[in-house]
Short mmCIF file of C-alpha atoms and ligand atoms in Angstrom, two decimals:
data_model
loop_
_atom_site.label_atom_id
_atom_site.label_comp_id
_atom_site.label_asym_id
_atom_site.label_seq_id
_atom_site.Cartn_x
_atom_site.Cartn_y
_atom_site.Cartn_z
CA MET A 182 -10.22 107.05 -0.19
CA LYS A 183 -8.20 105.97 2.84
CA THR A 184 -4.51 105.24 2.48
CA ILE A 185 -2.91 102.32 4.27
CA ALA A 186 0.87 102.02 4.43
CA THR A 187 1.88 98.38 4.73
CA VAL A 188 5.34 97.73 6.18
CA VAL A 189 6.89 94.34 5.43
CA GLY A 190 10.39 93.00 4.95
CA ALA A 191 10.71 89.27 5.60
CA ARG A 192 9.72 86.12 3.73
CA PRO A 193 6.71 85.06 5.83
CA GLN A 194 5.31 88.59 5.59
CA PHE A 195 5.23 88.49 1.80
CA ILE A 196 3.11 85.35 1.96
CA LYS A 197 0.72 86.99 4.44
CA VAL A 198 0.52 90.20 2.40
CA ALA A 199 -0.53 88.39 -0.78
CA PRO A 200 -4.16 87.61 0.16
CA VAL A 201 -4.64 90.81 2.18
CA SER A 202 -3.38 93.17 -0.55
CA LYS A 203 -5.66 91.42 -3.00
CA ALA A 204 -8.64 91.83 -0.66
CA LEU A 205 -7.80 95.51 -0.01
CA ALA A 206 -7.63 96.20 -3.73
CA ALA A 207 -10.92 94.35 -4.30
CA SER A 208 -12.63 96.33 -1.53
CA GLY A 209 -12.20 99.51 -3.55
CA ALA A 210 -12.28 101.42 -0.26
CA VAL A 211 -8.59 101.58 0.53
CA LYS A 212 -5.45 102.59 -1.31
CA GLU A 213 -2.44 100.56 -0.19
CA VAL A 214 1.14 101.81 -0.28
CA LEU A 215 3.62 98.97 0.12
CA ILE A 216 6.87 99.65 1.96
CA HIS A 217 9.55 96.94 1.82
CA THR A 218 12.18 97.47 4.50
CA GLY A 219 14.71 95.25 2.74
CA GLN A 220 15.17 92.91 5.74
CA HIS A 221 15.14 89.94 3.37
CA PHE A 222 16.67 90.95 0.07
CA ASP A 223 17.97 87.85 -1.78
CA ALA A 224 15.94 87.03 -4.88
CA ASP A 225 15.01 83.66 -3.37
CA MET A 226 13.95 85.24 -0.06
CA SER A 227 12.01 88.18 -1.54
CA ASP A 228 11.50 88.68 -5.32
CA VAL A 229 10.28 85.14 -5.94
CA PHE A 230 7.30 85.73 -3.62
CA PHE A 231 6.28 88.96 -5.34
CA ASP A 232 6.48 87.21 -8.72
CA GLU A 233 4.75 83.97 -7.77
CA LEU A 234 2.04 85.42 -5.54
CA GLY A 235 1.22 88.37 -7.78
CA ILE A 236 2.04 91.00 -5.15
CA ALA A 237 2.47 94.50 -6.58
CA LYS A 238 6.03 95.81 -6.64
CA PRO A 239 6.78 97.70 -3.43
CA ASN A 240 6.18 101.45 -3.74
CA HIS A 241 9.16 102.07 -1.48
CA GLN A 242 12.24 99.91 -0.93
CA LEU A 243 14.27 100.95 2.12
CA ALA A 244 17.09 98.46 1.42
CA ILE A 245 17.97 97.90 5.06
CA HIS A 246 19.42 94.55 6.05
CA GLY A 247 22.07 92.99 8.19
CA GLY A 248 23.53 94.21 11.43
CA GLY A 249 22.30 93.47 14.92
CA HIS A 250 18.72 93.95 16.04
CA GLY A 251 19.39 97.50 17.27
CA ALA A 252 21.23 98.64 14.17
CA MET A 253 18.65 97.13 11.84
CA THR A 254 15.58 98.39 13.71
CA GLY A 255 17.19 101.81 14.20
CA ALA A 256 18.01 102.15 10.51
CA MET A 257 14.44 101.19 9.63
CA LEU A 258 13.04 103.79 12.03
CA GLN A 259 15.30 106.43 10.58
CA LYS A 260 13.98 105.82 7.08
CA LEU A 261 10.38 105.04 7.97
CA GLU A 262 9.74 108.21 9.98
CA PRO A 263 10.32 110.76 7.19
CA LEU A 264 8.63 108.48 4.67
CA LEU A 265 5.47 108.16 6.78
CA GLU A 266 5.54 111.90 7.46
CA ARG A 267 5.55 112.48 3.73
CA LEU A 268 2.95 109.81 2.87
CA LYS A 269 0.60 110.75 5.71
CA PRO A 270 -1.26 107.40 5.61
CA ASP A 271 -4.48 106.98 7.57
CA ARG A 272 -3.06 103.81 9.04
CA VAL A 273 0.01 101.58 9.09
CA LEU A 274 -0.48 97.84 8.61
CA ILE A 275 2.09 95.42 10.02
CA TYR A 276 2.43 91.63 10.01
CA GLY A 277 3.89 89.01 12.32
CA ASP A 278 6.90 89.48 14.53
CA THR A 279 10.04 90.60 12.73
CA ASN A 280 12.19 93.70 13.17
CA SER A 281 10.23 95.22 10.28
CA THR A 282 7.03 94.69 12.32
CA LEU A 283 8.54 96.43 15.33
CA ALA A 284 9.96 99.32 13.31
CA GLY A 285 6.65 99.86 11.49
CA ALA A 286 4.74 99.91 14.78
CA LEU A 287 7.17 102.25 16.53
CA ALA A 288 7.57 104.70 13.66
CA ALA A 289 3.80 104.96 13.20
CA ALA A 290 2.95 105.22 16.89
CA LYS A 291 5.43 108.07 17.42
CA LEU A 292 3.80 109.94 14.54
CA HIS A 293 0.32 109.24 16.00
CA ILE A 294 -0.64 107.13 13.02
CA PRO A 295 -2.95 104.25 14.07
CA VAL A 296 -1.50 100.77 13.63
CA ALA A 297 -3.17 97.49 12.68
CA HIS A 298 -1.38 94.20 13.39
CA VAL A 299 -2.06 91.02 11.44
CA GLU A 300 -1.25 87.82 13.37
CA ALA A 301 -1.57 89.59 16.70
CA GLY A 302 -1.60 87.92 20.10
CA LEU A 303 0.77 85.04 19.47
CA ARG A 304 2.99 84.32 22.43
CA SER A 305 5.73 81.78 23.13
CA PHE A 306 6.14 83.15 26.68
CA ASN A 307 9.86 83.02 25.98
CA ARG A 308 11.27 86.53 26.06
CA ALA A 309 14.68 85.29 24.97
CA MET A 310 13.16 85.15 21.47
CA PRO A 311 13.55 88.43 19.57
CA GLU A 312 10.20 87.70 17.92
CA GLU A 313 8.43 87.63 21.30
CA ILE A 314 9.63 91.14 22.15
CA ASN A 315 8.55 92.37 18.72
CA ARG A 316 5.08 90.86 19.16
CA ILE A 317 4.46 92.28 22.59
CA ILE A 318 5.44 95.83 21.57
CA ALA A 319 3.62 95.63 18.25
CA ASP A 320 0.40 94.52 19.96
CA GLN A 321 0.62 97.21 22.62
CA LEU A 322 1.04 99.89 19.96
CA SER A 323 -1.75 98.65 17.69
CA ASP A 324 -5.38 99.67 18.01
CA LEU A 325 -6.65 96.99 15.62
CA LEU A 326 -5.44 93.49 16.44
CA PHE A 327 -6.24 90.78 13.90
CA THR A 328 -5.91 87.38 15.54
CA SER A 329 -5.52 83.96 13.90
CA THR A 330 -6.51 81.70 16.79
CA ASP A 331 -8.49 81.47 20.03
CA ALA A 332 -5.20 81.19 21.93
CA ALA A 333 -4.11 84.56 20.52
CA VAL A 334 -7.35 86.21 21.66
CA ASN A 335 -6.83 84.82 25.17
CA ASN A 336 -3.23 86.02 25.26
CA LEU A 337 -4.27 89.56 24.40
CA ARG A 338 -7.02 89.52 27.02
CA GLN A 339 -4.48 88.33 29.59
CA GLU A 340 -2.40 91.40 28.76
CA GLY A 341 -5.36 93.65 29.46
CA ILE A 342 -6.19 94.46 25.85
CA SER A 343 -9.89 95.15 25.47
CA ASP A 344 -12.11 93.09 23.18
CA ALA A 345 -12.95 96.27 21.26
CA ARG A 346 -9.45 96.17 19.75
CA ILE A 347 -9.43 92.43 18.98
CA PHE A 348 -10.72 91.08 15.65
CA PRO A 349 -10.65 87.26 15.46
CA VAL A 350 -10.46 86.99 11.68
CA GLY A 351 -8.61 83.69 11.26
CA ASP A 352 -5.25 83.08 9.67
CA VAL A 353 -4.26 84.73 6.40
CA MET A 354 -1.77 81.93 5.69
CA TYR A 355 -4.73 79.59 5.41
CA ASP A 356 -6.21 81.98 2.84
CA ALA A 357 -2.91 81.86 0.93
CA ALA A 358 -2.79 78.06 1.17
CA LEU A 359 -6.25 77.77 -0.39
CA GLN A 360 -5.62 80.43 -3.04
CA PHE A 361 -2.38 78.87 -4.29
CA ALA A 362 -3.15 75.16 -3.76
CA GLN A 363 -3.88 74.51 -7.42
CA SER A 364 -0.72 76.21 -8.74
CA ALA A 365 1.39 74.44 -6.12
CA SER A 366 -0.05 71.04 -7.04
CA GLU A 367 1.27 71.56 -10.57
CA ARG A 368 4.91 71.94 -9.38
CA LYS A 369 6.53 68.61 -10.24
CA ASP A 370 10.11 69.55 -11.20
CA ILE A 371 11.22 70.01 -7.60
CA PHE A 372 10.69 66.28 -6.97
CA ALA A 373 12.59 65.07 -10.03
CA ALA A 374 15.36 67.61 -9.51
CA ASN A 375 15.98 66.28 -6.00
CA SER A 376 15.29 62.59 -6.69
CA ILE A 377 12.49 62.36 -4.14
CA GLU A 378 9.14 60.68 -4.40
CA SER A 379 5.80 61.74 -3.03
CA GLY A 380 5.25 60.45 0.51
CA ARG A 381 8.78 59.05 0.83
CA TYR A 382 10.87 61.85 2.27
CA ALA A 383 11.13 64.17 5.25
CA LEU A 384 11.18 67.93 4.79
CA ALA A 385 13.12 70.07 7.25
CA THR A 386 13.63 73.81 7.80
CA VAL A 387 15.78 75.50 10.44
CA HIS A 388 16.25 79.23 10.87
CA ARG A 389 15.26 80.44 14.39
CA ALA A 390 18.08 82.31 16.11
CA GLU A 391 17.63 80.15 19.23
CA ASN A 392 18.72 77.16 17.11
CA THR A 393 21.16 78.68 14.63
CA ASP A 394 22.99 80.89 17.12
CA ASN A 395 23.45 78.19 19.75
CA THR A 396 26.24 75.80 18.79
CA GLU A 397 24.98 72.86 20.83
CA ARG A 398 21.42 73.10 19.53
CA LEU A 399 22.61 73.52 15.95
CA ARG A 400 24.92 70.53 16.28
CA ASN A 401 22.12 68.41 17.78
CA ILE A 402 19.83 69.30 14.89
CA VAL A 403 22.47 68.47 12.30
CA THR A 404 23.23 65.13 13.99
CA ALA A 405 19.56 64.23 14.31
CA LEU A 406 18.64 65.08 10.73
CA GLU A 407 21.66 63.13 9.48
CA GLN A 408 20.40 60.12 11.46
CA VAL A 409 16.89 60.50 10.04
CA ALA A 410 18.46 60.60 6.56
CA LEU A 411 19.80 57.08 7.13
CA LYS A 412 16.18 55.86 7.21
CA VAL A 413 14.31 58.25 4.92
CA PRO A 414 15.57 60.91 2.48
CA VAL A 415 15.65 64.36 4.07
CA ILE A 416 15.43 67.57 2.04
CA LEU A 417 16.27 70.90 3.64
CA PRO A 418 15.87 74.28 1.91
CA LEU A 419 18.59 76.18 3.70
CA HIS A 420 17.87 79.64 5.13
CA PRO A 421 20.79 82.05 4.52
CA ARG A 422 21.24 82.60 8.28
CA THR A 423 21.56 78.85 8.87
CA ALA A 424 23.95 78.44 5.95
CA ALA A 425 26.17 81.17 7.39
CA ARG A 426 26.09 79.71 10.92
CA LEU A 427 26.88 76.17 9.74
CA ASN A 428 29.86 77.60 7.95
CA THR A 429 31.09 79.54 10.97
CA GLU A 430 30.63 76.53 13.24
CA GLY A 431 32.35 74.16 10.82
CA LEU A 432 29.21 72.00 10.68
CA ALA A 433 27.92 70.40 7.51
CA PHE A 434 25.23 68.06 6.28
CA SER A 435 26.32 65.12 4.17
CA LYS A 436 23.32 62.74 3.94
CA VAL A 437 20.66 65.44 4.24
CA LYS A 438 20.03 67.07 0.88
CA THR A 439 20.29 70.82 1.32
CA ILE A 440 18.99 73.12 -1.40
CA PRO A 441 18.75 76.93 -1.62
CA PRO A 442 15.51 78.46 -0.28
CA VAL A 443 12.64 77.66 -2.62
CA GLY A 444 9.68 79.78 -3.71
CA TYR A 445 6.30 79.41 -2.02
CA LEU A 446 4.79 77.13 -4.68
CA ASP A 447 7.69 74.67 -4.58
CA MET A 448 7.64 74.84 -0.79
CA VAL A 449 3.95 73.96 -0.69
CA ALA A 450 4.59 71.14 -3.16
CA LEU A 451 7.35 69.80 -0.89
CA GLU A 452 5.29 70.22 2.29
CA SER A 453 2.13 68.63 0.96
CA GLN A 454 3.86 65.43 -0.23
CA ALA A 455 6.23 64.94 2.72
CA ALA A 456 5.98 61.94 5.06
CA VAL A 457 6.91 64.21 7.94
CA ILE A 458 8.06 67.80 8.45
CA ALA A 459 10.66 68.84 11.03
CA THR A 460 10.86 72.60 11.47
CA ASP A 461 11.38 75.55 13.76
CA SER A 462 9.31 77.80 11.48
CA GLY A 463 5.97 79.14 12.61
CA GLY A 464 4.46 79.22 9.14
CA VAL A 465 5.68 75.76 8.21
CA GLN A 466 4.05 74.24 11.34
CA LYS A 467 0.70 75.56 10.16
CA GLU A 468 1.23 74.55 6.56
CA ALA A 469 2.06 70.99 7.65
CA PHE A 470 -1.39 70.94 9.25
CA PHE A 471 -3.09 72.43 6.16
CA TYR A 472 -1.71 69.50 4.15
CA GLN A 473 -2.35 66.97 6.94
CA VAL A 474 1.33 66.08 7.27
CA PRO A 475 2.67 65.20 10.75
CA CYS A 476 5.05 67.82 12.09
CA VAL A 477 7.83 67.87 14.66
CA THR A 478 8.69 71.33 15.96
CA LEU A 479 12.38 71.73 16.77
CA ARG A 480 11.78 74.10 19.67
CA ASP A 481 11.00 74.18 23.38
CA GLU A 482 7.62 75.81 22.86
CA THR A 483 5.29 76.93 20.10
CA GLU A 484 2.83 79.75 19.59
CA TRP A 485 0.57 77.42 17.60
CA VAL A 486 -0.54 75.42 20.62
CA GLU A 487 -3.74 74.17 19.00
CA LEU A 488 -1.72 71.94 16.66
CA ILE A 489 -0.11 70.18 19.63
CA GLU A 490 -3.53 69.76 21.26
CA LEU A 491 -4.98 68.33 18.04
CA GLY A 492 -2.10 65.87 17.72
CA TRP A 493 -0.73 67.12 14.38
CA ASN A 494 2.42 68.53 15.92
CA ARG A 495 4.80 67.68 18.76
CA LEU A 496 7.76 69.51 20.28
CA ALA A 497 11.30 68.13 20.22
CA SER A 498 13.73 70.39 22.02
CA PRO A 499 17.09 70.56 20.26
CA ALA A 500 18.58 71.02 23.73
CA LYS A 501 17.68 67.58 24.98
CA ALA A 502 15.01 65.55 23.20
CA ASP A 503 15.59 62.52 21.05
CA ILE A 504 14.86 64.46 17.90
CA THR A 505 15.61 61.58 15.56
CA GLY A 506 13.16 59.29 17.37
CA SER A 507 10.45 61.99 17.43
CA ILE A 508 10.72 62.60 13.71
CA LEU A 509 10.67 58.92 12.76
CA ALA A 510 7.84 58.18 15.20
CA ALA A 511 5.69 60.98 13.76
CA ILE A 512 5.62 59.39 10.28
CA GLY A 513 2.21 57.91 9.57
CA THR A 514 0.49 59.60 12.51
CA LYS A 515 -2.62 61.74 12.17
CA GLY A 516 -4.21 64.29 14.45
CA THR A 517 -7.81 65.25 14.98
CA ASN A 518 -9.61 67.10 12.21
CA SER A 519 -10.48 70.64 13.11
CA GLN A 520 -10.47 74.12 11.60
CA PRO A 521 -8.72 76.39 14.10
CA TYR A 522 -7.56 78.96 11.51
CA GLY A 523 -10.85 80.26 10.17
CA ASP A 524 -12.59 79.69 6.86
CA GLY A 525 -10.01 80.93 4.36
CA GLN A 526 -11.68 84.35 4.17
CA SER A 527 -9.50 86.10 6.74
CA ALA A 528 -8.13 88.64 4.27
CA GLN A 529 -11.62 89.81 3.30
CA ALA A 530 -12.52 90.16 6.98
CA ILE A 531 -9.40 92.26 7.54
CA ALA A 532 -10.14 94.44 4.52
CA LYS A 533 -13.67 95.03 5.80
CA VAL A 534 -12.48 96.13 9.23
CA LEU A 535 -9.78 98.37 7.74
CA ALA A 536 -12.25 100.00 5.39
CA ALA A 537 -14.59 100.69 8.30
CA HIS A 538 -11.94 102.23 10.59
N1 LIG B 171 9.00 79.06 2.80
C1 LIG B 171 9.29 79.12 1.45
N2 LIG B 171 10.49 78.63 1.02
C2 LIG B 171 11.40 78.06 1.86
C3 LIG B 171 11.07 77.98 3.24
C4 LIG B 171 9.87 78.50 3.68
O1 LIG B 171 8.50 79.62 0.65
O2 LIG B 171 12.48 77.65 1.39
C5 LIG B 171 7.72 79.61 3.24
C6 LIG B 171 6.85 78.64 3.99
O3 LIG B 171 6.07 77.88 3.08
C7 LIG B 171 6.02 79.56 4.86
C8 LIG B 171 6.96 80.70 5.16
O4 LIG B 171 7.99 80.64 4.18
O5 LIG B 171 4.91 80.06 4.15
C9 LIG B 171 7.54 80.56 6.52
O6 LIG B 171 8.54 81.50 6.68
P1 LIG B 171 9.74 81.34 7.70
O7 LIG B 171 9.90 79.92 8.05
O8 LIG B 171 10.89 82.05 7.10
O9 LIG B 171 9.29 82.22 8.95
P2 LIG B 171 8.30 81.98 10.17
O10 LIG B 171 7.02 81.43 9.65
O11 LIG B 171 8.99 81.08 11.13
O12 LIG B 171 8.13 83.34 10.75
#
């Protein structure tokens, strides 16, 4: 049986791993070894996802977090290289665009272990984003590229990657959304605990470095969400990076209700009942669409361009736009119905390709 070493470390990767690991196990053709780099380590940023989504405990925990990009990626490489040498997997499987993605791709490629990348081909065309650098390198080093969207396929072609390496399987987060919809719909306590009612609140998330690490953008976001909160309750599960930056900058929310990061099921419950979602998260933009909730993306660009084209999402740059107006104006709007993220069977398609290669 083939062995696949999966390298993950950050919250969105745990959600993507859940359906794929299940499909790999069901295929019976592949043994998966799960390596957690430790990039996200708080219980509410890591353990809760393993518990709620039924992901097997990681086989290896590298416990690397904090530090700058170089220090973190370097420390991951240092630990991944001997581990992969020892495990001798037939392939390394990576997800998304974090430092764990980059380290997994680099460590494997240097050891001549083939790499497969889930959520390949996404581009913001903004190389100031650390994620964009991680994506470009990860895609170049991977021989199997699993894409979520038509736009991603086109981006890879533009970079000269041959169709033989591209597998348009759809989006594994859509698989996860379908698989956990029922359990999420049963989560009621989160509403009572925060005194919010279905359809009568805005949900916000903020964590991209371009927003948290830029004082002006962070201040604009805080001001705008506070203004929205004068009209409609706003709930904001606060990412640890954002919490730390608000503290350093002496910024604080008063009308917006901030809560610690929530687990996936509570998050889906909050997303699916929101009147509007304002976010700089990639995953949350898509989930807003899955639950047919209008979304405002607090960025200058997005990788999920199809959602803008379909009218479910719009951009509001924290550098200049009237964010408050955009968020309030989005309430009650609908986009065009479409299914740009596949049929909810992406994980099975990935497992099939991995078993065959
Ligand atoms: N998420 C969550 N709890 C939260 C905030 C987000 O479970 O408090 C989930 C969200 O539903 C989505 C994923 O985390 O599935 C998105 O991750 P994140 O925003 O951290 O990263 P990105 O998608 O931008 O890479």
